[in-house]
Tab-separated table of C-alpha atoms and ligand atoms in Angstrom:
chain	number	residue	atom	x	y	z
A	1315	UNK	CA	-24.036	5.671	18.228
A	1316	UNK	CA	-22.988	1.774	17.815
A	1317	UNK	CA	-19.522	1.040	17.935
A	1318	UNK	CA	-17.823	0.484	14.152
A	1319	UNK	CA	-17.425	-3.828	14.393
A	1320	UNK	CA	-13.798	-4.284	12.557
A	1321	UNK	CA	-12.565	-7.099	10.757
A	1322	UNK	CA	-8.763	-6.830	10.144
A	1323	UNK	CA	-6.908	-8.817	7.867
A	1324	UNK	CA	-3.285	-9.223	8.737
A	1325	UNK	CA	-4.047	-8.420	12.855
A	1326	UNK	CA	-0.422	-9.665	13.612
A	1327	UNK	CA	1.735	-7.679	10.890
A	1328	UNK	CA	2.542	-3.857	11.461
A	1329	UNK	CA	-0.229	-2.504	10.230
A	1330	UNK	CA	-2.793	-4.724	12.076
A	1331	UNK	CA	-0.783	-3.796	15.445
A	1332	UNK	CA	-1.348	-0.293	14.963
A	1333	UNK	CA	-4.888	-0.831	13.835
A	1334	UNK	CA	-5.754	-2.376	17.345
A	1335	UNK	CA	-3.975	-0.059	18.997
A	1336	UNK	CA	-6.142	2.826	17.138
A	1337	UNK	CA	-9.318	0.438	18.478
A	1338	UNK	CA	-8.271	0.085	21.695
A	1339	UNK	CA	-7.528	4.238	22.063
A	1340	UNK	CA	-11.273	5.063	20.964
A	1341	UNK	CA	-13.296	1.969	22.182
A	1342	UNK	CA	-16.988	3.798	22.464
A	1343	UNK	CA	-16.039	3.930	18.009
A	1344	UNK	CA	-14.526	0.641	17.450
A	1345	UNK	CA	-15.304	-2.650	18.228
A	1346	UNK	CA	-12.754	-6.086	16.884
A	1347	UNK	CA	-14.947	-8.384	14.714
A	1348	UNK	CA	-12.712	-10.365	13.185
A	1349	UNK	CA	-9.170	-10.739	13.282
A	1350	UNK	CA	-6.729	-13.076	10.541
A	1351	UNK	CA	-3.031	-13.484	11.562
A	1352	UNK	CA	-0.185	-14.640	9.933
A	1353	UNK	CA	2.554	-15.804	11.609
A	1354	UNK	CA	1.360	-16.094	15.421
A	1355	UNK	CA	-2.090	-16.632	16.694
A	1356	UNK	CA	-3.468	-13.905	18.709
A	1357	UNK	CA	-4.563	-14.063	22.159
A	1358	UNK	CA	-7.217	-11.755	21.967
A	1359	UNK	CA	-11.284	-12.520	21.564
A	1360	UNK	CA	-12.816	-11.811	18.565
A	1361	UNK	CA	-16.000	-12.953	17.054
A	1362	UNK	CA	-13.975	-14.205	14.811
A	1363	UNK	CA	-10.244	-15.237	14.593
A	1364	UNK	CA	-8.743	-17.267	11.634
A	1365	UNK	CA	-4.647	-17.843	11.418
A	1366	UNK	CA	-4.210	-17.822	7.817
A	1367	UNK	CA	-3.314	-20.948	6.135
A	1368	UNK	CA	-4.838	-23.262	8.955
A	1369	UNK	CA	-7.437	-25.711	7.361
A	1370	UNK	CA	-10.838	-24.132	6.146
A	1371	UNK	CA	-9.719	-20.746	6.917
A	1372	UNK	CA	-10.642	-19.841	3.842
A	1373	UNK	CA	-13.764	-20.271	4.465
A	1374	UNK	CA	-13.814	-18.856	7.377
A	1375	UNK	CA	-12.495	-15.426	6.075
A	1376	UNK	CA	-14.979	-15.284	3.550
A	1377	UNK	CA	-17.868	-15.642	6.267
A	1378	UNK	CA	-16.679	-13.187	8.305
A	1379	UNK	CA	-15.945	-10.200	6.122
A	1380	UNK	CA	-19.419	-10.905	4.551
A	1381	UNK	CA	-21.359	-11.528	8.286
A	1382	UNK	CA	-23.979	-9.350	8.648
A	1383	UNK	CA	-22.350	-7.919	12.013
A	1384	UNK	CA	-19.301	-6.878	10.287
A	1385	UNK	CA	-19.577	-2.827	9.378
A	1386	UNK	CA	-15.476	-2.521	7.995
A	1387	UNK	CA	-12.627	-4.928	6.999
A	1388	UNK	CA	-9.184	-3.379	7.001
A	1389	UNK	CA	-7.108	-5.601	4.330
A	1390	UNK	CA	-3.269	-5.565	5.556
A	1391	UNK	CA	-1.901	-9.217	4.676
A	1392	UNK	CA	0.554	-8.315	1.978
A	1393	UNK	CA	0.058	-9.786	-1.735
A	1394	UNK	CA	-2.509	-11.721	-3.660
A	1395	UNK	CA	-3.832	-13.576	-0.906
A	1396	UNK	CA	-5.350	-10.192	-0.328
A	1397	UNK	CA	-7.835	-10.078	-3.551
A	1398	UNK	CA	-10.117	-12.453	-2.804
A	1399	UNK	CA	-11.627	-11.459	0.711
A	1400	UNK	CA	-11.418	-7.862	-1.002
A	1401	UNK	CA	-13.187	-8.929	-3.536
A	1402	UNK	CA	-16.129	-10.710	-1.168
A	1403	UNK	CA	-16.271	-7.754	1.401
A	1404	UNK	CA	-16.643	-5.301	-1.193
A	1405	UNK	CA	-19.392	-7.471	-3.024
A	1406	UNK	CA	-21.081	-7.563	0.182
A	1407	UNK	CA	-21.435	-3.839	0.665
A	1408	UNK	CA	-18.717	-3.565	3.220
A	1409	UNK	CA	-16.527	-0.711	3.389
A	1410	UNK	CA	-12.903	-1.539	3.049
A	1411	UNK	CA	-10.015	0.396	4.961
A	1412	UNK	CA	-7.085	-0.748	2.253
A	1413	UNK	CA	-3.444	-1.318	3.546
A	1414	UNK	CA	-2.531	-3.747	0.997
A	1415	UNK	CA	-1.409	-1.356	-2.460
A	1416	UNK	CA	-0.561	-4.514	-4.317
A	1417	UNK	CA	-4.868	-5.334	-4.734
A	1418	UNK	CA	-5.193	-1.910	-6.638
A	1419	UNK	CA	-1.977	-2.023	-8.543
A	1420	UNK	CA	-3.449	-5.817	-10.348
A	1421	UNK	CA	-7.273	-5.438	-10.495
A	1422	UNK	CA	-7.228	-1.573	-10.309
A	1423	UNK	CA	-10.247	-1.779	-12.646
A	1424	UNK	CA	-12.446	-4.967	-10.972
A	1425	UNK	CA	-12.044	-3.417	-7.529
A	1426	UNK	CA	-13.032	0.016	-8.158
A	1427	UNK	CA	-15.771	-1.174	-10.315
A	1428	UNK	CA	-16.878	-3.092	-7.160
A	1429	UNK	CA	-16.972	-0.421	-4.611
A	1430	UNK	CA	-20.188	1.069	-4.312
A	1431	UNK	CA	-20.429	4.802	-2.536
A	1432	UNK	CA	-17.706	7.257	-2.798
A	1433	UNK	CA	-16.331	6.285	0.600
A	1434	UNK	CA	-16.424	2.241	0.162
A	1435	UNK	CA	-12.671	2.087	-0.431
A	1436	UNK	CA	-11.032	4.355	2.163
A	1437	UNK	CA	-6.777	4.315	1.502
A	1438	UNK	CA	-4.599	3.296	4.773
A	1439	UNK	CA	-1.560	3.911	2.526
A	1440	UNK	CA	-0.053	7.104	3.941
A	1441	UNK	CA	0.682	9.131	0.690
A	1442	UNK	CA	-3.046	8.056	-0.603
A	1443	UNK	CA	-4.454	8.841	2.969
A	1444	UNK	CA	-2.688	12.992	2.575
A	1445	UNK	CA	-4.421	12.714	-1.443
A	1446	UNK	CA	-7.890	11.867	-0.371
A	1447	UNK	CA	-7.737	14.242	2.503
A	1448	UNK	CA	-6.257	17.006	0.355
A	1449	UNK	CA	-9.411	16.154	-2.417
A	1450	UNK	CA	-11.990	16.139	0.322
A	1451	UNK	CA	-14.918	19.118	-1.162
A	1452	UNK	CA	-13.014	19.345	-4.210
A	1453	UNK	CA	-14.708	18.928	-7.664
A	1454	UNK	CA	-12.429	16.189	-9.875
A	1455	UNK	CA	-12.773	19.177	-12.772
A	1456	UNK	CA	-10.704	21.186	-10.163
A	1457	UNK	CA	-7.821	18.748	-9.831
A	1458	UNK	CA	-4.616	19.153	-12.246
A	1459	UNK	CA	-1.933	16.930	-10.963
A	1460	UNK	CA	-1.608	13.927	-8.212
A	1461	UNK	CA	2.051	15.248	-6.566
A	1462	UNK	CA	3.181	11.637	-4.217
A	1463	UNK	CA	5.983	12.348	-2.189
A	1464	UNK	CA	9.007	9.492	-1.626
A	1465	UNK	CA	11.262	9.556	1.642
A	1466	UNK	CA	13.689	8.046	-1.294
A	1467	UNK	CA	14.555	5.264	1.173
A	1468	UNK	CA	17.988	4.777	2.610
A	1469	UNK	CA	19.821	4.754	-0.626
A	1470	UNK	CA	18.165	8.241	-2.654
A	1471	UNK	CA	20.748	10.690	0.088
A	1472	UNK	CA	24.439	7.892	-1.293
A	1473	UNK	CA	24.330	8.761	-4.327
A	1474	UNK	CA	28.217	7.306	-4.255
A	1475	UNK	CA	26.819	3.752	-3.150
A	1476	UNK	CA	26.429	0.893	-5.957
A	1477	UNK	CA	23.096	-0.746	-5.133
A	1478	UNK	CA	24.637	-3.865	-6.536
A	1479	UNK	CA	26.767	-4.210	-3.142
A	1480	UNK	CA	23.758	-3.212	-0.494
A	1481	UNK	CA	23.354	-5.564	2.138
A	1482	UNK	CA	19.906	-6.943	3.384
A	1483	UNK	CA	20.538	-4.972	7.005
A	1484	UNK	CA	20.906	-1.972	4.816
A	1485	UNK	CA	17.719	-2.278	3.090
A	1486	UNK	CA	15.976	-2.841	6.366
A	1487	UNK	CA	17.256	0.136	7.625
A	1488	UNK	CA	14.255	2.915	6.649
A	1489	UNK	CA	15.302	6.187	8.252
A	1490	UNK	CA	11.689	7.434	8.309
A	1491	UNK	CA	9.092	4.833	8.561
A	1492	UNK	CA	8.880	1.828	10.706
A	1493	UNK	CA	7.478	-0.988	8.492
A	1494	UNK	CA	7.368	-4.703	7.664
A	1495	UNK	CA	10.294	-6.003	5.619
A	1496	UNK	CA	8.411	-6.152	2.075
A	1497	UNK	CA	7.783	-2.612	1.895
A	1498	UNK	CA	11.029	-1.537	3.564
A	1499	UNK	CA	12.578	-3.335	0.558
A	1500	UNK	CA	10.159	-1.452	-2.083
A	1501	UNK	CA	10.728	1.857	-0.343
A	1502	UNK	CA	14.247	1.299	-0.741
A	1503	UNK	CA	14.313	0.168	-4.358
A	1504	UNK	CA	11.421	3.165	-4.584
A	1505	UNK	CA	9.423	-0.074	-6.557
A	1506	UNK	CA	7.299	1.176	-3.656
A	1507	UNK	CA	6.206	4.159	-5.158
A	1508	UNK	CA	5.946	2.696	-8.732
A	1509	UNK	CA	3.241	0.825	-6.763
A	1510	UNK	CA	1.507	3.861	-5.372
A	1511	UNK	CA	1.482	5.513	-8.611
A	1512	UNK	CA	-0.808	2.842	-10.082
A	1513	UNK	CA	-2.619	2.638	-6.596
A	1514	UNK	CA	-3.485	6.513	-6.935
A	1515	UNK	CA	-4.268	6.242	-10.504
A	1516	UNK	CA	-7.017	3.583	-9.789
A	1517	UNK	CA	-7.958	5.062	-6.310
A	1518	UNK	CA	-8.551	8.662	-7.754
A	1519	UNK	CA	-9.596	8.134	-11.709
A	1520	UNK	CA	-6.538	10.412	-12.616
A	1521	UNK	CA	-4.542	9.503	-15.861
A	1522	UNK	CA	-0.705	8.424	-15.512
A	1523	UNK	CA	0.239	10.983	-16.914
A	1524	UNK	CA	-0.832	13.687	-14.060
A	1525	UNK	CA	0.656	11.791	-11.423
A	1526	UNK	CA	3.859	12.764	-10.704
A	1527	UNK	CA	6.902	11.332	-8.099
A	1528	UNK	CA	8.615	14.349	-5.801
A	1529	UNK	CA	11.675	12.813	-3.211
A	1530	UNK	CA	10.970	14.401	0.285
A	1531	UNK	CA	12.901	12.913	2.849
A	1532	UNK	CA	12.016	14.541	5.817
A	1533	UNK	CA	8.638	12.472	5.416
A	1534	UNK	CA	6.293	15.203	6.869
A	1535	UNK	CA	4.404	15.978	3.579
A	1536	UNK	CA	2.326	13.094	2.509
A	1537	UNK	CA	1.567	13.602	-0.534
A	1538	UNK	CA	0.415	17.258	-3.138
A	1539	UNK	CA	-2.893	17.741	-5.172
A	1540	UNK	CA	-2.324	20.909	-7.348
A	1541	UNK	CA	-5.334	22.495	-8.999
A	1542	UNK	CA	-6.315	23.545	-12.225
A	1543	UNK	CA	-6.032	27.466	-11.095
A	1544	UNK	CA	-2.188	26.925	-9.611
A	1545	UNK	CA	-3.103	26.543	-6.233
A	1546	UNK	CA	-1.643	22.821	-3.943
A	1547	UNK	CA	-2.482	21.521	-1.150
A	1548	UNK	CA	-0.564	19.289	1.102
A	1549	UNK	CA	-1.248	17.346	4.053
A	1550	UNK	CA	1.359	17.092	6.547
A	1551	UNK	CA	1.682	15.301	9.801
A	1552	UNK	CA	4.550	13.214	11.823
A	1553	UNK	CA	5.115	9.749	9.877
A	1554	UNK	CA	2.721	7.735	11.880
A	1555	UNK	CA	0.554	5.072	10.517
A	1556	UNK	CA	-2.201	5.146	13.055
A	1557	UNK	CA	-3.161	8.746	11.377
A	1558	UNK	CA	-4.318	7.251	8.396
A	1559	UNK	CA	-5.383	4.059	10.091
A	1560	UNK	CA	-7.890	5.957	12.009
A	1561	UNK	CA	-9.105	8.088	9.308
A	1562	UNK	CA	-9.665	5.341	7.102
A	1563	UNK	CA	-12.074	3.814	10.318
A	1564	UNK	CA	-13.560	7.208	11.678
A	1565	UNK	CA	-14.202	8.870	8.015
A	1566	UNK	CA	-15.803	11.241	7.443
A	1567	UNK	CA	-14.580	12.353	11.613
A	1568	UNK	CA	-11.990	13.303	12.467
A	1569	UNK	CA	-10.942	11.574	15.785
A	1570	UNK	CA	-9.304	14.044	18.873
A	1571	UNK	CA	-5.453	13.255	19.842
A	1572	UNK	CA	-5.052	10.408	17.298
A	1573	UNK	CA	-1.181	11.268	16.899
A	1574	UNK	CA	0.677	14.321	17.912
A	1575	UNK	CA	0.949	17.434	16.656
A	1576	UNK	CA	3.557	18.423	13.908
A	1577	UNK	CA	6.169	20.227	15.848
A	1578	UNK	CA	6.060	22.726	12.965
A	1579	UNK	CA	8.472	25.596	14.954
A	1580	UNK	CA	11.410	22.919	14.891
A	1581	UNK	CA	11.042	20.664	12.021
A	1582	UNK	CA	13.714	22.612	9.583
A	1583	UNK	CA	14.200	22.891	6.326
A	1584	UNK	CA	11.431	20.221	4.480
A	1585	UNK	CA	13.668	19.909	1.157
A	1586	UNK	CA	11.488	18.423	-2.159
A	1587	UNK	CA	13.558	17.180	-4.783
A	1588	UNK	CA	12.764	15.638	-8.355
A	1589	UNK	CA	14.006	11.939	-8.519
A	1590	UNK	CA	16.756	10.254	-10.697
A	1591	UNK	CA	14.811	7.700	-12.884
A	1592	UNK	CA	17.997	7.088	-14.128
A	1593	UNK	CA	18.973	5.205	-10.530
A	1594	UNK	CA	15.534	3.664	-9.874
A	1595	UNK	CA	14.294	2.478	-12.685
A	1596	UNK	CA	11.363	0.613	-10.607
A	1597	UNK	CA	8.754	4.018	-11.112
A	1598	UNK	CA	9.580	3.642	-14.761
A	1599	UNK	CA	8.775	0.282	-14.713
A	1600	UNK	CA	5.247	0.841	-12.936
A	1601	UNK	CA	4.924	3.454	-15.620
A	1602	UNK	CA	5.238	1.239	-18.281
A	1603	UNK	CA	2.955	-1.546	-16.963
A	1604	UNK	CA	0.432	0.651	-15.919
A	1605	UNK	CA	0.202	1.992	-19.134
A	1606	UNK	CA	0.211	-1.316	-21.087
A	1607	UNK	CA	-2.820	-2.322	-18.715
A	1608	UNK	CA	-4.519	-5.862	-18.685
A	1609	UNK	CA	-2.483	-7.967	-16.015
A	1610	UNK	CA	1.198	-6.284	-16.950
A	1611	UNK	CA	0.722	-4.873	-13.377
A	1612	UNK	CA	-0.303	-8.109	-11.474
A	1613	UNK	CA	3.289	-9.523	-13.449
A	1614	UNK	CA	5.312	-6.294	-12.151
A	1615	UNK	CA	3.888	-6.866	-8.581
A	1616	UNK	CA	3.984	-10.653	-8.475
A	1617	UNK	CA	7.569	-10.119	-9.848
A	1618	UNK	CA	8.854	-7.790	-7.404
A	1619	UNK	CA	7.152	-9.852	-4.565
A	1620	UNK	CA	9.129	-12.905	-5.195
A	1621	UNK	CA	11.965	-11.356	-6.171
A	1622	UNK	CA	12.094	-9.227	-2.644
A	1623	UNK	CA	11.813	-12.869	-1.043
A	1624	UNK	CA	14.837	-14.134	-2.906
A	1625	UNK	CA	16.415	-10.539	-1.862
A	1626	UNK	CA	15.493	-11.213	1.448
A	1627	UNK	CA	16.669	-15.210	1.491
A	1628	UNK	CA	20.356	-13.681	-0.257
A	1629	UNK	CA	19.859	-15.287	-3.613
A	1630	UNK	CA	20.047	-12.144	-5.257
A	1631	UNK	CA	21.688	-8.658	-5.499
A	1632	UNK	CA	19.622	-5.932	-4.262
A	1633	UNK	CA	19.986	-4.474	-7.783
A	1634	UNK	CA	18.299	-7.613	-8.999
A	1635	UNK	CA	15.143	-7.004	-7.619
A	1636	UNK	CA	14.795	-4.806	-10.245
A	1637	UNK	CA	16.698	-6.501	-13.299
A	1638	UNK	CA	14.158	-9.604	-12.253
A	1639	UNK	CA	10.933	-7.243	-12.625
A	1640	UNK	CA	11.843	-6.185	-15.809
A	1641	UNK	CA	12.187	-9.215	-17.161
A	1642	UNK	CA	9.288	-10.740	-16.398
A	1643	UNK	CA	7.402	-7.728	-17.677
A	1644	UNK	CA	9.506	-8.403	-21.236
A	1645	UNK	CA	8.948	-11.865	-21.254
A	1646	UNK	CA	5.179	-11.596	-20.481
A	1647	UNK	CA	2.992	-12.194	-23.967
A	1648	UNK	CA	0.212	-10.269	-22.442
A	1649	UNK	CA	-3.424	-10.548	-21.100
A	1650	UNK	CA	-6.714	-8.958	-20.254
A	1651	UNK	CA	-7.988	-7.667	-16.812
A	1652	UNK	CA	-10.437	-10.265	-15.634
A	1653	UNK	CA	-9.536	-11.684	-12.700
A	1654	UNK	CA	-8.242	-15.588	-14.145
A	1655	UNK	CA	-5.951	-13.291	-16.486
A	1656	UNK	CA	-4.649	-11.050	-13.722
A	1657	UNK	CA	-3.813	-14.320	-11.353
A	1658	UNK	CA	-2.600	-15.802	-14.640
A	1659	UNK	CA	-0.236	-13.098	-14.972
A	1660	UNK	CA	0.654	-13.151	-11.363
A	1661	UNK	CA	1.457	-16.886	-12.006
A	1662	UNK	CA	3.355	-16.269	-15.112
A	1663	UNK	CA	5.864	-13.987	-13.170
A	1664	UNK	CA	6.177	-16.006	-9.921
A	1665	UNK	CA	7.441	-18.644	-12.547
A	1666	UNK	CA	9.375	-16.778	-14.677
A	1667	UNK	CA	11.742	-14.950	-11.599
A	1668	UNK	CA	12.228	-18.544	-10.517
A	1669	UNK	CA	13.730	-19.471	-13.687
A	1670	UNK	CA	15.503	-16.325	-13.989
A	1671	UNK	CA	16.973	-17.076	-10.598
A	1672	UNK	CA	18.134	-20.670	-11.487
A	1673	UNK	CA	19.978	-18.982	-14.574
A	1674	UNK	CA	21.265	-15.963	-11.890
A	1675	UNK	CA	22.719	-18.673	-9.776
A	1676	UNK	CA	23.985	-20.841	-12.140
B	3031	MG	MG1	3.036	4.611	1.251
């Protein structure tokens, strides 16, 4: 058997690390292709290897996750830069390992409608990893509710603490999950998991409505499917990315020794608790654009990704990461799902937080 030829977008963010580390573990499987970083060029030989944002690597992107020689791209750069080479892999009959939530949450519908073969999208996200795993063999008939478990983030556990006054380090400070800052911010605002809902409801064809948010913050479950006769499954391991990293490459295998196993005799008490959607409003949010459909969830994302930056730079409160998302979603007139609408929206929302910030500030 040939070795899988990978193509990994975003090779020098967390999730690219920990995708060639995977590679490098099993190398009779996997084989680097292609490799895009962001910030630092990589001194490692690839077929291909693009730093984002040089001249022409546009180009260059595109020709490489649809070459010929290239069996898998795993898409891990962070936001809309994302949909594109998506977009052009998936076209080309590649499968697509898929870090990157924020391509399902705006063009839920035009990427699903482009993957071909039950197994051309394969989720990297951890809580979508523990779904599709749970739904392997199982008719969709069979399925009742989508159950995604939240490690609440460092703020769920303070209940006493007034997210107006947390601090950037504070934010950064996940006590489960080691992660870039982006999502560290969305898992602490828990905009992250507004974002998986939509993810899941595009990734698995199940109505809002039977997807459900469950705080577990000993991160160990995954994610729940429950079934129609009142039977759930779970899928728990230690919170460890290259898990579903390597499932995503190796499906439908299973690879030997990928991570450790659970220590199941000492973990504890796993606690499950319903969450306060009077404290996080973010899930509501992604409830409410999801349901609204067209490009309302390309403005909630692009929203929430620049106001995280401004979070980030100290411009804003961490409560306004929030306040900023919904009011681009109130102030958006609306549009369709084709792609110029959904990067319309995304445009719309990028502007509108930046005015919304000049008024913050002023
Ligand atoms: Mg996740």
């Amino acid at each position: 058997m040939s070795a899988l030829r990978v193509a990994i977008l975003g090779a020098s963010g967390s999730i690219g690390q920990q995708a060639l580390s995977v590679i490098d573990h099993y190398p009779e499987r996997f084989q680097v292709f292609g490799l895009v970083s962001g910030r630092r060029r990589l001194d490692r030989p690839a077929r291909f290897s693009v730093r984002a944002g040089d001249p022409g690597s546009g180009d260059r992107i595109e020709e490489m996750v649809t070459h010929p020689e290239c069996d898998l791209v795993l898409v891990a750069i962070p936001g809309v830069v994302a949909l594109g080479p998506t977009l052009r892999a998936l076209r080309a009959h590649k499968k697509v390992a898929l870090a990157t939530k924020e391509i399902l949450v705006m063009a839920g519908e035009l990427v699903m409608g482009m993957a071909r073969g039950h197994d051309a999208i394969r989720p990297v996200d951890s809580e979508h990893s523990a779904l599709w795993q749970c739904l392997w063999g199982e008719a969709p008939a069979s399925v009742s509710r989508l159950l995604l478990t939240a490690s609440g983030g460092p703020f769920w556990a303070r209940p006493e603490q007034d997210l107006s006054s947390v601090t950037v380090e504070q934010a950064l400070n996940h006590p489960r999950w080691s992660m870039g800052p982006k999502v560290t911010v969305d898992s602490a605002t828990l905009m992250n998991k507004g974002l998986e809902l939509i993810e899941a409801h595009h990734l698995f064809r199940v109505p809002l409505d039977r997807i459900g948010v469950v705080v577990h913050p000993q991160s160990v479950i995954h994610s729940i499917v429950e079934f129609v006769d009142g039977s759930a499954k779970a899928q728990l391991s230690n919170p460890d990315m290259r898990l579903p990293i390597a499932l995503a490459l190796s499906y439908p295998e299973r690879l030997p020794g990928v991570v450790p196993p659970t220590p199941f005799h000492d973990l504890g008490a796993l606690e499950l608790h319903p969450l306060d959607p009077g404290r996080f409003a973010s899930v509501r949010l992604a409830r409410e654009a999801a349901a609204r459909g067209g490009a309302y969830p390309a403005v909630l994302n692009a929203a929430n990704e620049r106001a995280v930056a401004a979070f980030l730079d100290s411009a804003i409160p961490f409560s306004g990461i929030v306040s900023a998302v919904e009011s681009a979603l109130e102030a958006f007139p609306g549009g369709g799902d084709s792609l110029e609408e959904i990067l319309a929206g995304d445009e719309f929302a990028r502007r509108h937080v930046d005015s919304w910030l000049g008024k913050v500030r002023a």
